[in-house]
Short mmCIF file of C-alpha atoms in Angstrom, two decimals:
data_model
loop_
_atom_site.label_atom_id
_atom_site.label_comp_id
_atom_site.label_asym_id
_atom_site.label_seq_id
_atom_site.Cartn_x
_atom_site.Cartn_y
_atom_site.Cartn_z
CA UNK A 1200 35.88 -20.90 -48.45
CA UNK A 1201 33.71 -17.61 -47.40
CA UNK A 1202 34.28 -16.88 -43.73
CA UNK A 1203 31.12 -15.40 -41.92
CA UNK A 1204 31.95 -12.77 -39.12
CA UNK A 1205 29.47 -13.28 -36.21
CA UNK A 1206 28.09 -10.10 -34.96
CA UNK A 1207 28.71 -9.69 -30.97
CA UNK A 1208 26.69 -10.59 -28.68
CA UNK A 1209 24.95 -7.55 -26.47
CA UNK A 1210 24.65 -9.62 -22.99
CA UNK A 1211 22.65 -7.16 -21.64
CA UNK A 1212 19.39 -7.81 -23.85
CA UNK A 1213 16.75 -10.15 -22.93
CA UNK A 1214 15.48 -10.94 -19.64
CA UNK A 1215 18.38 -9.81 -17.77
CA UNK A 1216 18.08 -6.09 -19.17
CA UNK A 1217 13.95 -6.31 -18.70
CA UNK A 1218 14.71 -6.91 -15.02
CA UNK A 1219 17.69 -4.58 -14.67
CA UNK A 1220 15.70 -1.67 -15.89
CA UNK A 1221 12.56 -2.25 -14.21
CA UNK A 1222 10.73 -0.29 -11.71
CA UNK A 1223 10.76 -3.35 -9.74
CA UNK A 1224 14.31 -3.35 -8.88
CA UNK A 1225 14.54 0.15 -8.56
CA UNK A 1226 11.86 -0.18 -6.18
CA UNK A 1227 14.03 -2.98 -4.20
CA UNK A 1228 17.14 -1.38 -4.13
CA UNK A 1229 15.66 1.96 -2.59
CA UNK A 1230 14.19 -0.38 0.15
CA UNK A 1231 17.66 -1.91 0.53
CA UNK A 1232 19.33 1.42 0.47
CA UNK A 1233 16.97 2.37 3.13
CA UNK A 1234 17.67 -0.15 5.79
CA UNK A 1235 21.67 0.15 4.97
CA UNK A 1236 21.38 3.96 5.82
CA UNK A 1237 18.98 3.53 9.42
CA UNK A 1238 22.33 0.66 10.06
CA UNK A 1239 24.43 3.45 10.22
CA UNK A 1240 22.47 5.37 11.80
CA UNK A 1241 21.43 2.98 14.54
CA UNK A 1242 25.40 2.24 14.54
CA UNK A 1243 26.13 5.97 14.92
CA UNK A 1244 24.15 6.02 18.36
CA UNK A 1245 25.43 3.14 19.65
CA UNK A 1246 23.56 0.36 19.13
CA UNK A 1247 23.48 -3.04 18.01
CA UNK A 1248 21.50 -3.09 14.71
CA UNK A 1249 21.41 -6.68 14.58
CA UNK A 1250 18.54 -5.98 17.41
CA UNK A 1251 16.41 -4.14 14.41
CA UNK A 1252 16.56 -7.29 11.78
CA UNK A 1253 16.25 -9.63 14.96
CA UNK A 1254 12.66 -7.37 15.56
CA UNK A 1255 11.52 -7.97 11.90
CA UNK A 1256 12.71 -11.66 11.49
CA UNK A 1257 10.68 -12.02 15.12
CA UNK A 1258 7.42 -9.97 13.36
CA UNK A 1259 7.63 -12.00 9.89
CA UNK A 1260 8.58 -15.13 10.90
CA UNK A 1261 7.41 -15.48 15.07
CA UNK A 1262 11.22 -16.49 15.76
CA UNK A 1263 12.51 -14.97 18.68
CA UNK A 1264 16.22 -15.39 18.84
CA UNK A 1265 16.95 -14.06 22.12
CA UNK A 1266 14.70 -16.62 23.45
CA UNK A 1267 14.64 -19.41 20.98
CA UNK A 1268 10.75 -19.61 20.85
CA UNK A 1269 7.93 -19.37 18.07
CA UNK A 1270 5.06 -17.30 18.29
CA UNK A 1271 2.87 -16.75 15.20
CA UNK A 1272 0.75 -13.90 16.87
CA UNK A 1273 3.73 -11.98 15.59
CA UNK A 1274 3.02 -12.91 11.69
CA UNK A 1275 -0.82 -12.24 12.32
CA UNK A 1276 -0.51 -8.75 13.64
CA UNK A 1277 1.92 -7.79 11.01
CA UNK A 1278 -0.91 -8.99 8.74
CA UNK A 1279 -3.41 -7.08 10.55
CA UNK A 1280 -1.01 -3.69 10.40
CA UNK A 1281 -0.49 -4.49 6.62
CA UNK A 1282 -4.64 -5.05 5.60
CA UNK A 1283 -5.45 -1.13 5.49
CA UNK A 1284 -1.86 0.16 4.45
CA UNK A 1285 -2.56 -2.31 1.06
CA UNK A 1286 -6.05 -1.05 0.64
CA UNK A 1287 -4.99 2.40 1.35
CA UNK A 1288 -2.34 2.11 -0.98
CA UNK A 1289 -4.77 0.88 -3.63
CA UNK A 1290 -6.52 4.01 -3.49
CA UNK A 1291 -4.26 6.01 -4.42
CA UNK A 1292 -2.38 3.73 -7.22
CA UNK A 1293 -5.61 2.89 -8.63
CA UNK A 1294 -6.05 6.83 -9.51
CA UNK A 1295 -2.76 7.50 -9.88
CA UNK A 1296 -3.01 5.07 -13.14
CA UNK A 1297 -5.87 7.39 -14.82
CA UNK A 1298 -3.32 10.35 -14.22
CA UNK A 1299 -4.64 11.56 -10.63
CA UNK A 1300 -3.53 12.18 -7.22
CA UNK A 1301 -5.60 11.26 -4.91
CA UNK A 1302 -4.56 12.53 -1.27
CA UNK A 1303 -7.75 11.74 -0.32
CA UNK A 1304 -7.28 8.09 1.04
CA UNK A 1305 -7.44 9.35 4.82
CA UNK A 1306 -10.70 10.96 4.02
CA UNK A 1307 -12.50 7.73 2.11
CA UNK A 1308 -11.10 5.58 4.76
CA UNK A 1309 -13.04 7.24 7.95
CA UNK A 1310 -16.24 7.70 5.63
CA UNK A 1311 -15.93 3.58 5.59
CA UNK A 1312 -15.26 3.52 9.10
CA UNK A 1313 -18.01 5.81 10.04
CA UNK A 1314 -20.82 4.18 7.61
CA UNK A 1315 -19.60 0.64 9.02
CA UNK A 1316 -19.54 1.75 12.51
CA UNK A 1317 -23.32 3.08 11.93
CA UNK A 1318 -24.35 0.05 10.52
CA UNK A 1319 -22.79 -2.21 13.00
CA UNK A 1320 -24.78 -0.33 15.99
CA UNK A 1321 -28.06 0.51 13.96
CA UNK A 1322 -29.07 -2.31 11.42
CA UNK A 1323 -30.41 -5.84 12.99
CA UNK A 1324 -28.58 -8.23 14.50
CA UNK A 1325 -28.75 -10.80 11.57
CA UNK A 1326 -25.65 -13.18 11.48
CA UNK A 1327 -23.25 -13.06 8.41
CA UNK A 1328 -25.71 -10.86 6.75
CA UNK A 1329 -24.83 -7.83 9.27
CA UNK A 1330 -21.41 -7.28 8.78
CA UNK A 1331 -21.89 -8.10 5.33
CA UNK A 1332 -24.10 -5.28 4.73
CA UNK A 1333 -22.01 -2.78 7.13
CA UNK A 1334 -18.71 -3.99 4.51
CA UNK A 1335 -20.75 -3.24 1.65
CA UNK A 1336 -21.70 -0.09 2.92
CA UNK A 1337 -17.91 1.08 3.94
CA UNK A 1338 -17.27 0.51 -0.01
CA UNK A 1339 -19.77 2.64 -0.91
CA UNK A 1340 -19.31 5.06 1.16
CA UNK A 1341 -15.63 5.49 0.57
CA UNK A 1342 -16.94 5.48 -3.32
CA UNK A 1343 -19.29 8.00 -3.18
CA UNK A 1344 -16.60 10.06 -1.28
CA UNK A 1345 -13.94 9.57 -3.84
CA UNK A 1346 -16.60 10.04 -6.72
CA UNK A 1347 -17.39 13.49 -5.56
CA UNK A 1348 -13.99 14.75 -6.09
CA UNK A 1349 -13.86 12.65 -9.37
CA UNK A 1350 -16.85 14.55 -10.47
CA UNK A 1351 -15.95 18.29 -9.79
CA UNK A 1352 -12.41 17.44 -11.59
CA UNK A 1353 -13.87 15.99 -14.71
CA UNK A 1354 -17.26 18.41 -14.58
CA UNK A 1355 -15.64 21.54 -13.37
CA UNK A 1356 -11.70 21.25 -13.73
CA UNK A 1357 -11.05 21.51 -10.23
CA UNK A 1358 -7.97 20.47 -8.62
CA UNK A 1359 -8.38 16.85 -7.32
CA UNK A 1360 -5.45 17.64 -5.10
CA UNK A 1361 -7.14 20.16 -3.12
CA UNK A 1362 -10.16 18.57 -3.66
CA UNK A 1363 -9.24 16.11 -1.71
CA UNK A 1364 -7.44 17.95 0.85
CA UNK A 1365 -10.96 19.69 2.06
CA UNK A 1366 -12.61 16.41 1.97
CA UNK A 1367 -10.55 14.34 4.42
CA UNK A 1368 -11.29 17.14 7.25
CA UNK A 1369 -14.89 17.24 5.90
CA UNK A 1370 -15.48 13.83 6.26
CA UNK A 1371 -12.95 13.67 9.91
CA UNK A 1372 -15.42 16.33 11.26
CA UNK A 1373 -18.95 14.91 9.68
CA UNK A 1374 -17.37 11.76 11.42
CA UNK A 1375 -17.22 13.26 15.40
CA UNK A 1376 -20.65 14.73 14.98
CA UNK A 1377 -22.55 11.66 13.77
CA UNK A 1378 -20.53 9.22 16.32
CA UNK A 1379 -20.88 11.98 19.10
CA UNK A 1380 -24.44 12.02 18.61
CA UNK A 1381 -24.91 7.73 19.40
CA UNK A 1382 -26.56 7.37 22.68
CA UNK A 1383 -23.94 5.81 25.12
CA UNK A 1384 -20.73 7.37 23.27
CA UNK A 1385 -18.26 9.55 25.13
CA UNK A 1386 -15.42 11.48 23.44
CA UNK A 1387 -13.41 8.02 22.84
CA UNK A 1388 -15.83 5.76 21.82
CA UNK A 1389 -19.16 4.36 20.89
CA UNK A 1390 -21.03 1.40 22.70
CA UNK A 1391 -20.06 -2.08 22.17
CA UNK A 1392 -21.15 -3.17 18.18
CA UNK A 1393 -22.93 -6.44 18.59
CA UNK A 1394 -21.34 -9.79 17.99
CA UNK A 1395 -22.65 -10.12 14.53
CA UNK A 1396 -21.05 -6.96 12.72
CA UNK A 1397 -17.49 -8.13 13.79
CA UNK A 1398 -15.19 -9.81 10.83
CA UNK A 1399 -13.27 -11.32 13.31
CA UNK A 1400 -12.05 -15.23 11.93
CA UNK A 1401 -11.69 -17.80 14.83
CA UNK A 1402 -10.13 -19.94 12.70
CA UNK A 1403 -7.32 -17.00 11.63
CA UNK A 1404 -7.15 -16.04 14.93
CA UNK A 1405 -6.44 -19.88 16.10
CA UNK A 1406 -3.78 -20.43 13.44
CA UNK A 1407 -2.12 -17.17 14.72
CA UNK A 1408 -2.15 -18.13 18.68
CA UNK A 1409 -4.77 -15.14 19.63
CA UNK A 1410 -3.53 -12.58 17.15
CA UNK A 1411 -6.44 -10.24 15.66
CA UNK A 1412 -5.79 -11.51 12.63
CA UNK A 1413 -9.43 -11.69 10.74
CA UNK A 1414 -11.59 -11.41 7.07
CA UNK A 1415 -9.98 -8.75 6.27
CA UNK A 1416 -7.17 -10.86 4.91
CA UNK A 1417 -9.50 -12.72 2.23
CA UNK A 1418 -11.33 -8.85 1.60
CA UNK A 1419 -7.56 -8.30 0.88
CA UNK A 1420 -7.04 -11.08 -1.19
CA UNK A 1421 -10.14 -10.15 -3.71
CA UNK A 1422 -8.65 -6.26 -3.62
CA UNK A 1423 -4.89 -7.33 -5.15
CA UNK A 1424 -7.26 -9.52 -7.52
CA UNK A 1425 -9.60 -6.99 -8.26
CA UNK A 1426 -7.24 -4.48 -9.19
CA UNK A 1427 -5.04 -6.51 -11.03
CA UNK A 1428 -7.81 -8.05 -13.43
CA UNK A 1429 -9.01 -4.95 -13.85
CA UNK A 1430 -6.08 -2.63 -14.91
CA UNK A 1431 -4.80 -5.22 -17.07
CA UNK A 1432 -7.56 -7.17 -18.14
CA UNK A 1433 -10.41 -4.83 -18.79
CA UNK A 1434 -11.84 -2.52 -21.12
CA UNK A 1435 -12.62 -0.47 -18.20
CA UNK A 1436 -8.84 -0.60 -17.32
CA UNK A 1437 -7.40 0.02 -21.24
CA UNK A 1438 -9.22 3.54 -20.73
CA UNK A 1439 -8.13 4.03 -17.21
CA UNK A 1440 -4.53 3.84 -18.23
CA UNK A 1441 -5.25 5.35 -21.57
CA UNK A 1442 -6.69 8.56 -19.98
CA UNK A 1443 -3.55 8.53 -17.39
CA UNK A 1444 -1.47 8.25 -20.31
CA UNK A 1445 -2.75 11.07 -22.41
CA UNK A 1446 -5.77 12.54 -21.95
CA UNK A 1447 -5.99 14.22 -25.25
CA UNK A 1448 -5.31 11.04 -27.22
CA UNK A 1449 -7.47 8.96 -25.18
CA UNK A 1450 -10.53 11.63 -25.87
CA UNK A 1451 -9.66 11.68 -29.52
CA UNK A 1452 -9.61 7.52 -29.28
CA UNK A 1453 -13.22 7.97 -28.42
CA UNK A 1454 -12.92 7.58 -24.74
CA UNK A 1455 -15.16 9.19 -22.14
CA UNK A 1456 -12.19 11.13 -20.32
CA UNK A 1457 -15.03 12.72 -17.64
CA UNK A 1458 -16.46 9.37 -17.21
CA UNK A 1459 -12.96 7.63 -16.79
CA UNK A 1460 -11.95 10.35 -14.12
CA UNK A 1461 -15.16 9.69 -11.82
CA UNK A 1462 -14.78 6.14 -12.37
CA UNK A 1463 -11.68 5.86 -11.12
CA UNK A 1464 -11.80 8.23 -8.02
CA UNK A 1465 -15.27 6.66 -7.06
CA UNK A 1466 -12.96 2.94 -7.49
CA UNK A 1467 -9.71 4.33 -5.64
CA UNK A 1468 -12.41 5.74 -2.61
CA UNK A 1469 -14.09 2.29 -2.46
CA UNK A 1470 -10.66 0.72 -1.41
CA UNK A 1471 -10.45 3.16 1.18
CA UNK A 1472 -13.54 2.38 2.47
CA UNK A 1473 -13.01 -0.89 2.17
CA UNK A 1474 -9.99 -0.03 4.32
CA UNK A 1475 -12.11 1.46 6.90
CA UNK A 1476 -14.49 -1.49 7.65
CA UNK A 1477 -11.65 -3.63 7.52
CA UNK A 1478 -9.98 -1.35 10.84
CA UNK A 1479 -13.44 -0.95 12.62
CA UNK A 1480 -14.81 -3.99 12.38
CA UNK A 1481 -12.23 -6.44 12.45
CA UNK A 1482 -9.54 -4.74 15.02
CA UNK A 1483 -11.96 -3.48 17.60
CA UNK A 1484 -15.40 -4.54 19.89
CA UNK A 1485 -16.53 -0.85 19.67
CA UNK A 1486 -17.04 2.13 17.61
CA UNK A 1487 -14.02 4.64 17.74
CA UNK A 1488 -14.55 8.38 17.91
CA UNK A 1489 -11.85 9.62 15.95
CA UNK A 1490 -9.58 13.10 17.20
CA UNK A 1491 -7.86 13.52 14.21
CA UNK A 1492 -6.80 11.71 10.67
CA UNK A 1493 -5.35 8.65 11.78
CA UNK A 1494 -2.71 8.59 9.08
CA UNK A 1495 -3.33 5.10 7.08
CA UNK A 1496 -4.45 7.37 3.68
CA UNK A 1497 -1.39 9.32 3.85
CA UNK A 1498 0.75 6.50 4.42
CA UNK A 1499 -1.52 4.39 1.46
CA UNK A 1500 0.54 7.32 -1.03
CA UNK A 1501 3.93 5.95 0.07
CA UNK A 1502 3.03 2.53 -0.48
CA UNK A 1503 1.30 3.21 -3.98
CA UNK A 1504 4.65 4.88 -4.47
CA UNK A 1505 7.34 2.14 -3.37
CA UNK A 1506 4.70 -0.35 -5.69
CA UNK A 1507 4.85 1.31 -8.45
CA UNK A 1508 0.97 1.45 -8.48
CA UNK A 1509 0.64 -2.06 -9.69
CA UNK A 1510 -1.33 -4.54 -7.61
CA UNK A 1511 1.57 -6.54 -6.45
CA UNK A 1512 4.07 -3.90 -6.00
CA UNK A 1513 1.40 -2.14 -3.39
CA UNK A 1514 0.70 -5.36 -1.83
CA UNK A 1515 4.52 -6.03 -0.84
CA UNK A 1516 5.19 -2.26 -0.28
CA UNK A 1517 2.25 -2.54 2.22
CA UNK A 1518 3.42 -5.25 4.11
CA UNK A 1519 7.00 -4.15 3.99
CA UNK A 1520 5.14 -0.54 5.94
CA UNK A 1521 3.11 -2.77 8.11
CA UNK A 1522 6.33 -4.89 8.94
CA UNK A 1523 7.71 -1.71 10.13
CA UNK A 1524 4.85 -0.20 11.70
CA UNK A 1525 4.88 -3.92 14.31
CA UNK A 1526 8.53 -4.28 14.56
CA UNK A 1527 8.68 -0.90 16.45
CA UNK A 1528 7.53 -2.95 20.18
CA UNK A 1529 9.95 -5.52 19.32
CA UNK A 1530 12.75 -2.87 18.14
CA UNK A 1531 12.55 -1.12 22.01
CA UNK A 1532 12.72 -4.09 23.44
CA UNK A 1533 15.83 -4.54 22.35
CA UNK A 1534 17.08 -0.71 22.88
CA UNK A 1535 16.76 0.45 19.35
CA UNK A 1536 14.57 3.89 19.16
CA UNK A 1537 11.28 2.83 17.55
CA UNK A 1538 11.60 6.10 15.71
CA UNK A 1539 13.92 4.48 13.35
CA UNK A 1540 10.93 2.60 11.60
CA UNK A 1541 10.17 5.64 10.88
CA UNK A 1542 13.12 6.96 9.31
CA UNK A 1543 13.29 3.87 7.43
CA UNK A 1544 9.40 4.59 5.79
CA UNK A 1545 10.91 8.33 5.37
CA UNK A 1546 14.03 7.33 3.31
CA UNK A 1547 12.01 5.28 0.86
CA UNK A 1548 9.98 7.44 -0.09
CA UNK A 1549 12.92 10.17 -0.74
CA UNK A 1550 14.43 7.41 -2.39
CA UNK A 1551 11.72 6.64 -4.71
CA UNK A 1552 11.39 10.23 -5.66
CA UNK A 1553 15.11 10.29 -6.74
CA UNK A 1554 13.97 6.71 -9.41
CA UNK A 1555 15.00 8.48 -12.41
CA UNK A 1556 18.34 9.31 -10.94
CA UNK A 1557 18.48 5.80 -9.62
CA UNK A 1558 17.08 4.52 -12.97
CA UNK A 1559 20.28 6.59 -14.75
CA UNK A 1560 22.68 5.21 -12.59
CA UNK A 1561 21.25 1.05 -13.16
CA UNK A 1562 21.07 1.92 -16.77
CA UNK A 1563 24.93 3.07 -16.99
CA UNK A 1564 26.28 -0.19 -14.93
CA UNK A 1565 24.37 -2.01 -17.72
CA UNK A 1566 26.13 -0.30 -20.55
CA UNK A 1567 29.32 -0.75 -18.90
CA UNK A 1568 28.42 -4.43 -18.87
CA UNK A 1569 27.54 -4.67 -22.30
CA UNK A 1570 30.50 -2.93 -23.43
CA UNK A 1571 32.70 -4.62 -21.77
CA UNK A 1572 31.01 -7.71 -22.81
CA UNK A 1573 31.48 -6.41 -26.49
CA UNK A 1574 34.92 -5.96 -26.24
CA UNK A 1575 35.65 -9.26 -24.70
CA UNK A 1576 33.65 -11.33 -27.21
CA UNK A 1577 35.29 -8.93 -30.11
CA UNK A 1578 39.05 -9.70 -28.63
CA UNK A 1579 38.45 -13.66 -28.27
CA UNK A 1580 36.93 -13.37 -32.17
CA UNK A 1581 40.11 -11.18 -33.41
CA UNK A 1582 42.67 -13.72 -32.07
CA UNK A 1583 40.61 -16.67 -33.45
CA UNK A 1584 41.37 -15.00 -36.52
#
């Protein structure tokens, strides 16, 4: 009677291998590593790291373990802080999928914020229509600001890194020139917006106990869906991804590389412009005159890196960074230096930059597990024979 020897089973295959070797697990690993190092730092300076985690829990759930109370306002403010980070993260991520490094989300954010404020102050005060036009104007302004860089990159091979850095400061000083000329403005703010320009949501504010949560939450959810649809389900997304992977191959495949670059930067700018409108019309009741760049665009670079430039990943990374920013005052009330959140975010970005090394470590661990599993299966088979 013939006996057929079974082949050793490779337990590293299948879903387990796919998940363990994925970029998602690498991102989760570096986030946990960042928190671990921050915990050690807190212990070294003689503080209780439990205070940091209590503050984070309060931000995410509203529960205050010290007092045994619950307040949804903390959750609402967390989401408010996360919205511009997610949208500016999309600005960086969308360009990155086309092989571009968009450092200009900050300038695109300022362009959107400035346009939204001007429309809010000067457009006819028609309910609903007023804020819709202001938001659309901000999106178009951001798209134009990003599209300019894309055009120069495609037409004249100008480095998008240099161009976007310069465009950030051009946007800031144009913003100051325009807003300081608004009658009734001082060096800090413009007159109050009319109520018709506000994107405040009484329902969301009520659900979160009077927080500043507004319609920008819905805009962000729509942006996540649009990003996912464009990149994963459309011919435009295929063209952009192909351009990002290999411009020469995309060109010989019939894809207009120059068009892809320009369109990618324009869409990236549109996301940042929407972030500008979300902050200016949703968080404040007046127009602000920015003395310096706010930093949302630069934070968006870190958000996109942690989120692997995917729709869901970037959104989760934005929530993470928004959580850390919202937890700062709560940490201070627990004797934890608020700077620890900046340390965590910095560590996460540093560790993400070492992604290749982390992935090699994970792959090595999986191979060791597979080897041990194979040896065990072989031993069992030999014993059975």
